[in-house]
Amino acid sequence: MTEHAIVDLRAYTIRLRKMAEFIDVFDRLAMPVQLRYLGRPLGMFTSAVGPLNQIVHLWGFPDMGEFERRHAARDKDPDWPAYLQASEHLIVAQENRLIRRIELPSLSGLVS
């Protein structure tokens, strides 16, 4: 099985002119907990075209069981509620997707 067969894609829409505050709160309060349980994200991005005021992050997991186990552990961490409370007024909407990796023969052997 591939190292990241499942990718958790999360897109948060942040209140107008509050992106810098959200990034600060996320970095200080969420990332230490996320790193403990989820590992390093595959990437974090902000929108530049299309729907604006969005931050998108991607987290990879080997399978659905590992995704569920790690998120359940994160949610039980005593430091997690501090992030949820500090970010509540900054987030307008949240979209979560679980996407599955596919293997294409034309991409085999290519290094990304």
mmCIF file of C-alpha atoms in Angstrom, residues 10-49:
data_model
loop_
_atom_site.group_PDB
_atom_site.id
_atom_site.type_symbol
_atom_site.label_atom_id
_atom_site.label_comp_id
_atom_site.label_asym_id
_atom_site.label_seq_id
_atom_site.Cartn_x
_atom_site.Cartn_y
_atom_site.Cartn_z
ATOM 1 C CA ARG A 10 -9.492 20.486 4.593
ATOM 2 C CA ALA A 11 -10.557 23.907 3.367
ATOM 3 C CA TYR A 12 -11.492 26.612 5.835
ATOM 4 C CA THR A 13 -13.082 29.896 4.815
ATOM 5 C CA ILE A 14 -11.814 32.593 7.135
ATOM 6 C CA ARG A 15 -13.568 35.851 8.028
ATOM 7 C CA LEU A 16 -12.631 38.806 5.859
ATOM 8 C CA ARG A 17 -9.337 40.404 6.958
ATOM 9 C CA LYS A 18 -8.787 37.726 9.635
ATOM 10 C CA MET A 19 -6.436 35.364 7.762
ATOM 11 C CA ALA A 20 -3.294 36.546 9.574
ATOM 12 C CA GLU A 21 -5.002 36.081 12.942
ATOM 13 C CA PHE A 22 -6.236 32.612 11.982
ATOM 14 C CA ILE A 23 -2.789 31.535 10.763
ATOM 15 C CA ASP A 24 -1.276 32.731 14.034
ATOM 16 C CA VAL A 25 -3.869 30.845 16.122
ATOM 17 C CA PHE A 26 -3.512 27.727 13.971
ATOM 18 C CA ASP A 27 0.279 27.770 14.135
ATOM 19 C CA ARG A 28 0.450 28.361 17.896
ATOM 20 C CA LEU A 29 -2.414 26.171 19.095
ATOM 21 C CA ALA A 30 -3.369 23.625 16.439
ATOM 22 C CA MET A 31 -0.079 22.698 14.801
ATOM 23 C CA PRO A 32 1.706 21.391 17.930
ATOM 24 C CA VAL A 33 -1.233 19.026 18.561
ATOM 25 C CA GLN A 34 -1.641 18.113 14.889
ATOM 26 C CA LEU A 35 2.056 17.304 14.559
ATOM 27 C CA ARG A 36 1.917 15.029 17.613
ATOM 28 C CA TYR A 37 -0.891 12.902 16.181
ATOM 29 C CA LEU A 38 -1.132 13.486 12.433
ATOM 30 C CA GLY A 39 2.510 14.075 11.525
ATOM 31 C CA ARG A 40 3.625 16.716 9.049
ATOM 32 C CA PRO A 41 1.031 17.949 6.565
ATOM 33 C CA LEU A 42 1.550 17.257 2.880
ATOM 34 C CA GLY A 43 0.980 20.957 2.293
ATOM 35 C CA MET A 44 -0.751 24.106 3.441
ATOM 36 C CA PHE A 45 -2.026 26.747 1.035
ATOM 37 C CA THR A 46 -4.097 29.919 0.867
ATOM 38 C CA SER A 47 -6.378 30.793 -2.016
ATOM 39 C CA ALA A 48 -5.294 33.391 -4.578
ATOM 40 C CA VAL A 49 -7.965 32.982 -7.279
#
